[in-house]
XYZ file of C-alpha atoms in Angstrom:
677
model
C -3.834 -45.956 35.653
C -6.067 -44.606 37.697
C -4.464 -43.521 41.351
C -6.484 -43.145 44.793
C -5.461 -42.632 48.680
C -7.793 -44.704 50.882
C -6.957 -45.785 54.492
C -7.698 -48.569 56.029
C -8.545 -49.180 60.387
C -6.398 -51.929 61.798
C -6.670 -53.345 65.506
C -3.903 -52.715 68.209
C -4.299 -55.370 70.064
C -3.239 -55.413 74.339
C -1.897 -51.615 73.650
C -2.184 -49.347 76.491
C -3.481 -45.691 75.538
C -5.684 -46.586 72.453
C -6.762 -49.906 71.047
C -6.443 -49.340 66.673
C -3.555 -48.075 63.766
C -5.081 -46.475 60.608
C -3.002 -47.484 58.144
C -2.555 -45.251 54.771
C -2.457 -47.004 50.481
C -2.693 -46.403 47.450
C -5.192 -48.165 45.170
C -4.429 -48.273 41.761
C -7.092 -50.014 38.468
C -5.742 -50.758 35.654
C -8.194 -49.402 32.657
C -6.782 -51.605 29.987
C -7.829 -54.698 31.662
C -9.294 -53.523 34.835
C -7.478 -55.153 37.234
C -6.670 -53.492 41.075
C -3.383 -53.520 43.134
C -2.887 -52.000 46.487
C 0.192 -50.968 47.936
C 1.035 -49.213 51.302
C 4.102 -46.629 50.916
C 7.499 -47.927 53.188
C 7.922 -45.775 55.936
C 11.180 -46.607 57.025
C 11.365 -47.290 61.216
C 7.880 -47.807 61.471
C 7.865 -51.459 62.582
C 5.485 -52.705 60.043
C 6.196 -54.842 57.359
C 4.906 -52.895 54.101
C 4.433 -52.522 49.874
C 2.488 -54.689 48.372
C -0.664 -55.366 50.077
C -2.674 -57.245 47.236
C -0.718 -57.796 44.036
C -1.800 -56.279 40.742
C -5.542 -58.599 39.437
C -8.828 -59.136 39.484
C -10.642 -58.710 42.455
C -14.459 -59.779 43.250
C -17.384 -58.578 45.179
C -17.803 -59.591 48.238
C -20.886 -62.757 48.955
C -22.871 -62.708 47.403
C -21.674 -61.089 44.437
C -18.359 -63.342 43.578
C -19.544 -63.877 40.002
C -18.588 -60.102 39.724
C -15.151 -58.084 39.331
C -14.921 -54.308 41.058
C -15.335 -51.571 38.296
C -14.451 -47.872 37.558
C -17.648 -47.592 38.710
C -17.160 -48.847 41.970
C -14.170 -46.397 43.078
C -14.185 -42.687 43.680
C -13.956 -40.459 46.957
C -16.003 -41.594 49.823
C -16.195 -44.956 49.138
C -15.369 -47.634 50.834
C -13.884 -50.465 48.686
C -14.184 -54.023 50.689
C -10.687 -56.142 49.255
C -11.048 -59.791 50.325
C -12.272 -59.007 53.989
C -10.665 -55.297 54.278
C -12.224 -52.084 53.878
C -10.816 -49.427 52.485
C -12.365 -45.846 52.429
C -11.399 -43.955 49.611
C -10.488 -40.654 50.670
C -8.235 -38.969 47.736
C -7.503 -39.540 44.272
C -4.844 -37.618 42.219
C -5.133 -34.793 39.499
C -5.083 -36.972 35.722
C -7.733 -40.169 37.884
C -9.888 -36.126 38.820
C -9.781 -35.581 35.083
C -10.399 -38.089 33.771
C -13.494 -39.556 34.993
C -15.397 -36.205 34.963
C -14.685 -36.548 31.027
C -16.401 -40.321 31.304
C -19.457 -38.207 33.692
C -18.796 -39.297 36.518
C -18.796 -36.689 40.154
C -15.858 -36.924 41.908
C -16.645 -35.486 45.359
C -14.043 -33.078 47.181
C -11.767 -35.534 49.298
C -12.179 -36.593 52.741
C -10.004 -36.026 56.031
C -8.444 -38.582 56.872
C -9.083 -39.199 60.639
C -6.024 -39.449 62.928
C -4.359 -41.905 64.327
C -4.049 -42.678 67.979
C -0.250 -43.724 67.897
C 0.941 -41.508 65.377
C -0.397 -38.325 68.258
C 1.114 -40.372 71.695
C 3.946 -40.675 69.683
C 4.429 -36.927 69.454
C 3.217 -36.143 72.201
C 5.973 -37.972 74.298
C 8.603 -36.541 72.090
C 6.847 -32.244 73.183
C 6.593 -34.370 76.730
C 10.706 -35.379 76.628
C 11.960 -32.076 74.978
C 10.663 -30.117 78.506
C 13.094 -29.602 80.814
C 13.854 -32.030 83.385
C 16.323 -32.151 86.593
C 18.471 -33.922 86.528
C 19.069 -33.916 82.659
C 21.943 -36.278 81.641
C 21.091 -37.256 78.410
C 23.571 -37.366 75.312
C 21.673 -35.369 72.239
C 22.849 -38.496 69.917
C 20.166 -37.944 67.099
C 22.919 -35.600 65.548
C 25.292 -38.507 65.024
C 22.453 -40.778 64.055
C 21.707 -38.990 61.402
C 25.206 -38.625 59.847
C 26.431 -40.731 60.477
C 23.463 -43.465 59.773
C 24.263 -47.124 57.091
C 27.966 -46.273 57.590
C 29.927 -48.801 58.679
C 33.773 -49.424 59.667
C 35.278 -52.842 58.630
C 38.499 -53.969 59.383
C 39.559 -58.201 58.779
C 41.253 -59.557 62.443
C 42.137 -62.522 64.482
C 41.777 -64.064 67.932
C 44.733 -66.864 68.097
C 42.977 -69.657 70.916
C 45.820 -72.339 69.946
C 46.673 -72.062 73.215
C 43.945 -74.076 74.748
C 43.538 -77.819 74.262
C 42.584 -77.914 70.145
C 42.303 -73.763 70.272
C 42.720 -72.929 66.362
C 43.526 -69.405 64.993
C 39.946 -67.768 64.434
C 39.470 -64.844 62.010
C 37.538 -61.880 62.223
C 35.633 -59.280 60.478
C 34.629 -56.259 62.947
C 32.195 -54.251 62.219
C 32.193 -50.797 63.552
C 29.107 -48.753 63.420
C 29.553 -44.871 62.652
C 25.615 -44.122 64.331
C 26.406 -45.039 67.494
C 29.651 -46.418 68.557
C 28.992 -49.646 68.592
C 30.650 -52.424 67.525
C 30.655 -56.031 66.029
C 32.584 -59.230 64.915
C 31.862 -62.034 63.380
C 34.111 -64.808 62.258
C 34.987 -65.935 58.889
C 34.410 -69.973 58.135
C 36.223 -70.937 55.429
C 34.555 -73.351 52.939
C 34.329 -77.235 54.413
C 35.407 -76.988 57.637
C 33.668 -78.728 59.419
C 32.219 -75.949 61.501
C 28.622 -73.758 61.415
C 28.873 -70.811 58.615
C 28.295 -67.381 60.543
C 29.069 -67.735 63.939
C 27.978 -64.482 65.610
C 31.110 -63.574 67.591
C 30.737 -60.697 69.741
C 26.296 -59.397 69.236
C 26.596 -55.142 68.622
C 27.301 -53.399 71.554
C 29.162 -51.025 73.092
C 32.198 -52.433 74.008
C 34.455 -51.713 77.107
C 38.136 -51.484 76.683
C 39.282 -53.454 80.557
C 37.023 -55.687 81.116
C 37.240 -57.935 84.367
C 34.686 -59.801 85.311
C 30.042 -59.574 84.179
C 29.111 -56.532 84.613
C 26.023 -56.401 87.530
C 22.744 -55.361 85.453
C 22.342 -51.197 85.841
C 26.162 -51.038 85.866
C 25.527 -47.655 82.737
C 22.934 -46.205 83.953
C 22.801 -42.848 84.128
C 21.690 -42.655 87.084
C 22.078 -43.341 91.019
C 18.601 -44.019 92.706
C 19.281 -42.837 96.288
C 15.521 -43.879 98.464
C 12.336 -45.096 97.307
C 9.413 -42.480 98.836
C 6.614 -45.533 96.467
C 6.329 -48.317 95.216
C 6.259 -48.108 91.782
C 7.762 -45.446 89.459
C 4.549 -44.673 87.002
C 2.797 -42.453 89.831
C 5.557 -41.644 92.251
C 8.711 -39.988 93.564
C 12.787 -41.268 94.049
C 15.657 -39.962 94.783
C 18.324 -39.123 91.872
C 21.905 -38.858 92.955
C 23.410 -35.230 91.434
C 27.143 -36.627 92.550
C 26.536 -39.600 91.294
C 28.610 -40.754 93.993
C 29.911 -44.685 93.779
C 29.887 -44.843 90.008
C 33.070 -45.223 87.613
C 32.669 -43.404 83.955
C 33.372 -46.772 80.883
C 35.785 -46.029 78.501
C 34.226 -47.509 75.438
C 35.537 -48.126 71.767
C 35.245 -45.930 69.427
C 36.820 -44.897 65.575
C 40.221 -43.220 67.046
C 40.906 -46.706 68.409
C 40.494 -49.102 65.144
C 43.299 -49.627 63.050
C 45.543 -51.957 61.012
C 48.335 -54.107 63.693
C 46.533 -52.233 67.138
C 44.304 -54.899 68.774
C 42.064 -55.025 71.337
C 40.036 -56.333 74.636
C 36.904 -58.442 73.420
C 36.167 -59.035 76.693
C 39.526 -61.263 77.512
C 40.096 -61.859 74.580
C 42.561 -60.798 72.231
C 41.432 -59.237 68.644
C 44.684 -58.423 66.124
C 43.212 -56.095 62.936
C 44.958 -57.008 60.576
C 43.442 -55.366 57.706
C 40.155 -52.790 56.421
C 38.474 -52.630 53.816
C 38.208 -49.506 51.043
C 35.439 -47.876 52.494
C 36.762 -47.900 55.851
C 40.760 -46.085 54.523
C 38.516 -43.754 53.004
C 37.234 -43.221 56.065
C 40.369 -42.651 58.454
C 41.755 -41.391 55.210
C 39.441 -37.870 55.282
C 39.093 -38.216 58.654
C 42.665 -37.690 59.572
C 45.544 -38.671 57.194
C 45.861 -41.571 56.741
C 48.063 -43.110 53.919
C 49.462 -45.859 55.087
C 46.838 -48.890 55.186
C 49.954 -51.779 54.460
C 47.903 -55.345 56.266
C 49.722 -56.588 58.578
C 51.676 -59.966 58.654
C 48.689 -62.695 59.527
C 50.133 -65.867 61.688
C 50.507 -69.873 60.002
C 48.041 -71.943 61.552
C 50.178 -75.145 62.007
C 53.190 -72.562 64.169
C 51.713 -73.358 66.785
C 50.561 -76.926 68.045
C 50.298 -77.207 71.528
C 48.714 -80.672 73.187
C 47.453 -81.360 76.937
C 45.439 -84.089 78.994
C 41.794 -83.026 80.283
C 41.895 -80.614 82.673
C 42.916 -82.282 86.641
C 39.462 -83.578 88.577
C 38.131 -81.730 91.396
C 38.640 -84.023 94.985
C 37.449 -86.743 95.013
C 34.597 -86.311 98.234
C 34.538 -90.086 99.021
C 30.838 -91.091 97.617
C 30.297 -94.723 95.671
C 33.959 -95.365 93.302
C 36.478 -93.048 92.074
C 35.844 -93.912 88.415
C 32.018 -93.008 88.886
C 33.055 -89.934 90.283
C 35.227 -89.553 87.490
C 32.228 -90.030 84.482
C 29.940 -87.770 86.284
C 32.599 -84.179 86.098
C 33.998 -85.808 83.173
C 29.875 -85.181 81.367
C 27.009 -82.949 81.594
C 24.529 -85.488 82.076
C 25.751 -88.431 84.274
C 27.129 -91.178 83.039
C 28.082 -94.733 84.757
C 32.265 -95.043 84.071
C 34.293 -96.532 81.053
C 34.555 -100.382 81.382
C 37.614 -102.067 79.586
C 35.525 -104.057 77.223
C 38.583 -105.207 75.188
C 39.912 -107.049 78.339
C 36.544 -108.428 79.358
C 35.648 -110.160 76.237
C 39.275 -111.317 75.734
C 39.532 -112.518 79.650
C 36.066 -113.648 80.423
C 34.802 -117.387 81.347
C 34.974 -119.423 78.082
C 34.238 -122.760 78.423
C 35.753 -124.711 81.219
C 38.829 -120.874 81.065
C 37.635 -119.203 84.032
C 40.086 -116.617 83.775
C 39.720 -116.112 87.486
C 43.233 -117.227 89.536
C 42.371 -118.540 93.176
C 44.840 -118.615 96.147
C 44.101 -119.980 99.681
C 46.016 -116.847 102.500
C 45.759 -116.699 106.058
C 45.655 -114.123 107.741
C 48.173 -112.288 110.225
C 46.935 -111.162 112.874
C 47.501 -111.112 117.067
C 44.899 -112.287 118.229
C 44.930 -116.437 118.227
C 41.429 -117.575 116.939
C 42.589 -115.754 113.426
C 45.410 -118.290 113.321
C 43.568 -121.107 111.994
C 41.523 -119.678 109.577
C 41.633 -119.926 105.825
C 40.740 -118.300 102.939
C 40.575 -118.436 99.298
C 41.243 -114.709 96.810
C 40.597 -115.066 93.820
C 41.682 -112.667 91.516
C 39.463 -111.378 88.008
C 41.109 -111.298 85.636
C 38.460 -109.609 83.382
C 37.506 -106.758 85.056
C 40.463 -106.449 88.431
C 38.214 -107.312 90.552
C 38.665 -109.126 93.859
C 36.316 -110.780 96.098
C 37.853 -113.188 99.299
C 35.841 -115.912 101.009
C 36.804 -117.660 103.958
C 36.373 -121.359 104.639
C 34.412 -122.508 106.879
C 35.778 -124.407 110.297
C 33.746 -125.940 112.309
C 33.681 -124.877 116.006
C 35.918 -121.606 115.435
C 33.014 -119.024 116.497
C 32.367 -117.764 112.362
C 30.528 -118.519 109.961
C 32.255 -118.163 106.998
C 30.954 -117.503 103.318
C 32.006 -113.884 102.551
C 34.441 -112.185 103.672
C 34.886 -109.134 101.024
C 32.949 -109.091 98.558
C 34.076 -108.489 95.059
C 35.190 -104.943 94.199
C 38.258 -103.523 92.479
C 40.667 -102.710 95.967
C 42.430 -100.002 96.346
C 46.234 -99.661 97.243
C 46.700 -99.143 101.604
C 48.779 -95.687 101.947
C 47.435 -93.326 98.560
C 45.617 -90.592 99.627
C 42.143 -91.264 99.979
C 40.256 -87.897 98.620
C 42.101 -86.845 95.949
C 42.549 -85.329 92.649
C 44.672 -88.396 91.608
C 42.987 -92.033 90.364
C 43.672 -94.527 93.070
C 46.459 -97.085 92.344
C 44.296 -100.930 92.513
C 45.749 -104.204 93.204
C 46.908 -106.141 89.677
C 47.797 -109.248 88.458
C 51.129 -108.782 89.503
C 50.322 -108.668 92.865
C 49.112 -112.078 92.672
C 51.764 -114.933 93.674
C 52.206 -117.250 96.828
C 54.474 -115.849 100.006
C 53.289 -112.762 98.454
C 51.358 -110.178 101.827
C 48.534 -108.177 100.427
C 45.761 -105.349 103.066
C 43.065 -106.132 100.937
C 39.722 -103.466 102.683
C 42.093 -103.232 106.302
C 42.397 -106.588 107.056
C 46.659 -108.401 106.006
C 46.290 -111.630 104.052
C 49.392 -113.373 102.904
C 49.135 -115.880 100.501
C 49.905 -119.637 100.600
C 49.160 -121.896 97.789
C 47.196 -121.388 94.572
C 44.790 -124.136 92.976
C 47.117 -125.981 89.403
C 44.546 -123.508 87.204
C 45.926 -120.579 88.816
C 49.828 -122.127 88.560
C 48.897 -123.718 84.924
C 47.483 -120.048 83.172
C 50.736 -118.115 85.052
C 53.079 -120.621 83.681
C 51.098 -120.117 80.066
C 51.484 -116.399 80.330
C 54.445 -116.264 82.407
C 55.554 -113.186 79.511
C 53.357 -111.418 82.943
C 53.818 -113.069 85.471
C 57.547 -113.148 86.074
C 57.279 -115.238 89.421
C 55.940 -117.876 86.807
C 58.702 -117.213 83.841
C 61.404 -119.617 84.141
C 63.799 -118.243 81.972
C 63.921 -115.226 84.726
C 63.920 -117.346 87.119
C 67.404 -119.750 85.933
C 68.630 -116.186 85.125
C 68.420 -114.750 89.130
C 70.295 -117.407 89.655
C 72.477 -118.029 88.029
C 73.496 -115.238 88.440
C 73.820 -115.047 92.718
C 75.251 -118.694 91.618
C 78.140 -118.180 89.969
C 80.326 -116.570 92.628
C 79.910 -119.536 95.365
C 79.124 -121.651 92.286
C 81.703 -125.181 94.953
C 79.920 -124.147 97.310
C 76.456 -124.334 95.938
C 77.001 -127.946 94.623
C 79.143 -128.998 98.576
C 76.294 -128.405 99.552
C 74.002 -130.040 97.612
C 76.518 -134.110 97.359
C 75.524 -133.633 101.225
C 71.520 -133.789 100.886
C 72.652 -136.619 98.423
C 75.694 -138.001 99.159
C 73.606 -141.476 97.191
C 73.836 -139.129 93.812
C 71.008 -140.251 93.377
C 69.898 -137.382 91.188
C 65.942 -136.249 92.530
C 65.849 -134.436 95.929
C 62.631 -133.499 97.942
C 61.478 -130.174 97.126
C 61.722 -128.749 101.148
C 65.242 -128.655 101.045
C 65.918 -127.386 97.920
C 64.099 -124.718 98.874
C 65.975 -124.555 101.810
C 68.976 -124.203 99.988
C 68.270 -122.219 97.703
C 66.359 -118.941 100.485
C 69.638 -119.979 102.393
C 71.920 -118.370 99.264
C 69.093 -116.268 97.731
C 68.114 -114.691 100.768
C 64.852 -112.452 99.846
C 65.738 -112.030 95.743
C 63.413 -115.602 95.565
C 60.281 -116.337 97.013
C 57.503 -119.365 97.240
C 55.772 -118.679 93.645
C 59.412 -118.653 91.864
C 60.363 -122.181 94.039
C 57.677 -123.328 93.157
C 57.690 -122.440 89.659
C 61.262 -124.081 89.672
C 59.963 -127.481 91.310
C 56.999 -128.251 88.768
C 59.623 -126.613 86.264
C 62.006 -129.992 87.381
C 59.336 -132.447 88.382
C 60.699 -135.864 89.013
C 57.021 -137.920 88.446
C 56.828 -138.890 85.213
C 53.636 -138.057 83.871
C 52.207 -140.885 82.099
C 50.651 -140.976 78.280
C 46.965 -140.809 78.932
C 46.281 -141.473 75.189
C 47.798 -143.632 72.380
C 47.699 -143.819 68.509
C 44.627 -146.011 68.749
C 42.902 -144.072 71.468
C 42.806 -140.751 70.118
C 42.063 -141.706 66.355
C 38.568 -144.046 68.537
C 37.881 -140.136 69.949
C 38.459 -138.593 66.395
C 35.990 -141.150 63.784
C 33.730 -140.587 67.209
C 32.978 -136.385 66.508
C 34.112 -137.134 62.726
C 30.343 -139.627 62.649
C 28.549 -137.144 65.012
C 29.164 -134.456 62.765
C 28.238 -136.880 59.436
C 32.159 -135.962 57.975
C 32.506 -136.214 54.277
C 35.227 -134.475 52.995
C 38.119 -137.584 52.297
C 38.171 -136.527 48.448
C 37.841 -132.868 49.246
C 40.629 -132.832 52.322
C 42.871 -135.046 49.835
C 42.843 -132.446 46.448
C 43.804 -130.232 49.525
C 47.471 -131.452 50.471
C 48.293 -132.668 46.614
C 47.237 -128.685 45.799
C 49.952 -128.163 49.031
C 52.573 -130.772 47.693
C 52.616 -130.331 43.709
C 56.110 -132.521 43.609
C 54.396 -135.137 45.948
C 56.881 -136.239 48.507
C 54.324 -136.786 50.642
C 55.325 -134.618 53.433
C 53.530 -130.870 54.637
C 55.180 -129.259 56.882
C 52.913 -128.915 60.732
C 51.384 -126.171 60.340
C 50.516 -125.634 56.984
C 47.924 -129.370 57.675
C 47.114 -127.800 60.613
C 45.856 -124.925 58.026
C 44.311 -127.860 55.130
C 42.523 -129.489 58.422
C 40.568 -126.269 59.464
C 39.724 -125.308 56.009
C 38.280 -128.698 55.256
C 36.276 -127.749 58.543
C 36.690 -130.897 60.413
C 34.515 -131.353 63.063
C 36.751 -131.508 65.677
C 38.226 -128.881 68.054
C 41.673 -127.298 68.219
C 43.159 -129.092 70.615
C 42.300 -132.476 69.351
C 43.384 -131.715 65.920
C 47.000 -130.655 67.959
C 46.935 -133.658 69.720
C 46.489 -135.425 65.914
C 48.763 -133.766 64.692
C 51.584 -135.128 67.356
C 50.506 -138.353 66.407
C 51.809 -138.328 63.306
C 54.440 -139.807 61.704
C 56.831 -137.665 60.633
C 60.852 -138.050 58.167
C 63.635 -136.484 59.449
C 63.526 -132.691 58.542
C 60.135 -133.375 61.005
C 57.868 -132.923 57.804
C 54.421 -134.094 58.616
C 53.825 -137.373 56.491
C 50.031 -136.034 55.205
C 49.165 -139.550 53.878
C 49.475 -140.862 57.465
C 46.608 -138.008 58.145
C 44.723 -139.239 55.562
C 44.457 -142.303 56.958
C 44.049 -141.466 60.654
C 40.853 -139.659 59.478
C 39.617 -141.985 56.450
C 36.846 -144.576 58.563
C 36.542 -147.043 56.461
C 40.019 -148.499 56.596
C 40.344 -150.095 59.831
C 37.919 -148.310 61.495
C 38.337 -149.026 65.208
C 37.093 -149.981 68.369
C 33.541 -148.518 69.348
C 34.769 -145.461 71.316
C 32.404 -143.510 74.068
C 31.801 -139.577 73.647
C 34.969 -137.593 74.674
C 35.069 -133.726 76.538
C 37.789 -133.176 74.644
C 37.432 -129.558 75.301
C 37.668 -130.726 79.021
C 40.512 -133.997 77.539
C 42.959 -131.429 75.462
C 42.962 -128.001 76.062
C 45.684 -126.806 77.351
C 45.187 -124.748 80.973
C 42.943 -128.232 81.712
C 45.737 -131.156 81.390
C 45.383 -133.555 83.978
C 48.778 -133.062 85.847
C 50.731 -133.927 89.215
C 49.440 -131.331 91.311
C 51.938 -132.406 94.300
C 55.410 -130.613 94.299
C 57.352 -133.995 94.242
C 61.032 -134.569 94.234
C 63.260 -131.997 92.474
C 65.487 -133.276 89.435
C 68.641 -131.616 90.780
C 70.766 -132.939 88.073
C 68.868 -131.330 85.722
C 68.437 -128.192 87.804
C 72.665 -128.187 87.636
C 72.595 -128.713 83.959
C 70.401 -126.046 82.361
C 72.332 -123.921 85.407
C 75.120 -124.215 82.329
C 77.928 -123.175 85.503
C 80.211 -125.204 84.590
C 81.758 -123.764 81.891
C 82.344 -121.211 83.662
C 84.459 -122.062 86.445
C 86.513 -124.018 84.481
C 87.006 -120.902 82.093
C 88.263 -118.954 85.968
C 90.529 -122.251 86.656
C 92.113 -121.691 83.430
């Protein structure tokens, strides 16, 4: 193998003081196959990727001789070779190469001097100028420490306990202390399958101060204090340096003397506890300090502390927009709309004839005489707890009417507006007849409600206590226990003939005298509606209902009677002919009868039953069979409107109250008999 020394010139872009570099290389020519390899010797801290520049291969001539390859005659001292667009100047060769070429009869010239590298000369010049004495000279020579401890690093293991904060965990850390310049680097150890990024850097390599109060300003650790600047720049200008270093405070940094197993270091406000170290660190402290005890420090268990904290407090509301909108913007960096209860919205939004809107008639409580005749409709939307107020226009009243308060969530009065706590809004429990509401500064009293609102509140009596007849009767029973005799005497005065029915006005007057403020107008209306003495006639007979069902079956071309019959026989293996009501309902729904649920419930009410309450499915099959005694033609009916539980047509008027049924349900006669013995 022939070895030649060469160099090439590389252009340096945008460099002050020089425009090119001189890079030295070695060219190896392998005689066995004519391959060439170019290698640049590595230089420590050069900042240039060095090593193999051209791997071993046969290199062709530059165009137009690209078909021929470089050979032994092309390499000699003083020659220039163009290898892949880069020109190399050969300056010298080793002793073996010189002897080998001379034996072949090739003359080898003397070595050619290598031109100086301008960057290297500038570095040497700066180094010589830096060694000259300066005033003031506060530089600390750390070259000896760097040469002695370069590439020597102490490694410790520790942890940072962050479990006191929300969602905090126990962080395992690896602490690197560089002896060359007293810098510290801390890296977090992420266990496998932890769900976090691997290789998180807890602290980048830097000097770590022992005391930390706040983020330091730029230049806090500079050794010089400039008093005044005499020119605009520092390159050719003059500046004065304070020799006394007024205003500077000495900063203490962590060194190898401050690191020990079981000790703790302050990493910018975070307490890091050291638990163990590696063998090189133990040997270092054994030689320097004579230590022998390197027992590991106990590490706490991950599941020892479980801290559950709520979200951080929000800043006070400033009055712009809604509270929910401001809170959502405070919790997120990117502004987002406030969260909405979609489950409640989907379950309580309008569905067919069910509007889920409670409407009440209200009067305005005001000292102005003109406001006494004004009538308002207050609508409460169950889907999002919003309230709207509409004023009925009154002829020649001076008030236009229309929208009085637009639909919005209205907070309750008496709350602090500019607070961090969310405001309390009017909810469904606040809407009942007789209640006084202060909406946007206006005081309203609810005097009545529409039939849908009363019916909905009675159906969902668990959500509306004022419409729960069981709670109302329990309240009245507790009050009438000691005065039941006097109460019955008052009833006999208003009903001397004992007809059993009393008008609503007298009943409410008697109960208000007894109950006082413990009973509301809404509860009295609920009581009167429950014990209404008017008889409501049945709207549909069995034949008329059968005609409505057959119209629906013909509209949807239903012809699965045999499948329906087989389903009933499957549920009745003993062939008794009777099944429970819920079983019949499930079979009809499973057979996909094209009728609504409410209409099916009405049909099941008309079917014959036995003494045990079981339903005769043979009668039900005959009810659905179109070929068996076809009914009279019937006009199509809106079954959802006619048979819906909330849309049933009832007597909206509050008529006479069945007082005898009311006294019977009170069931206080036994209590009187027990007291009298």
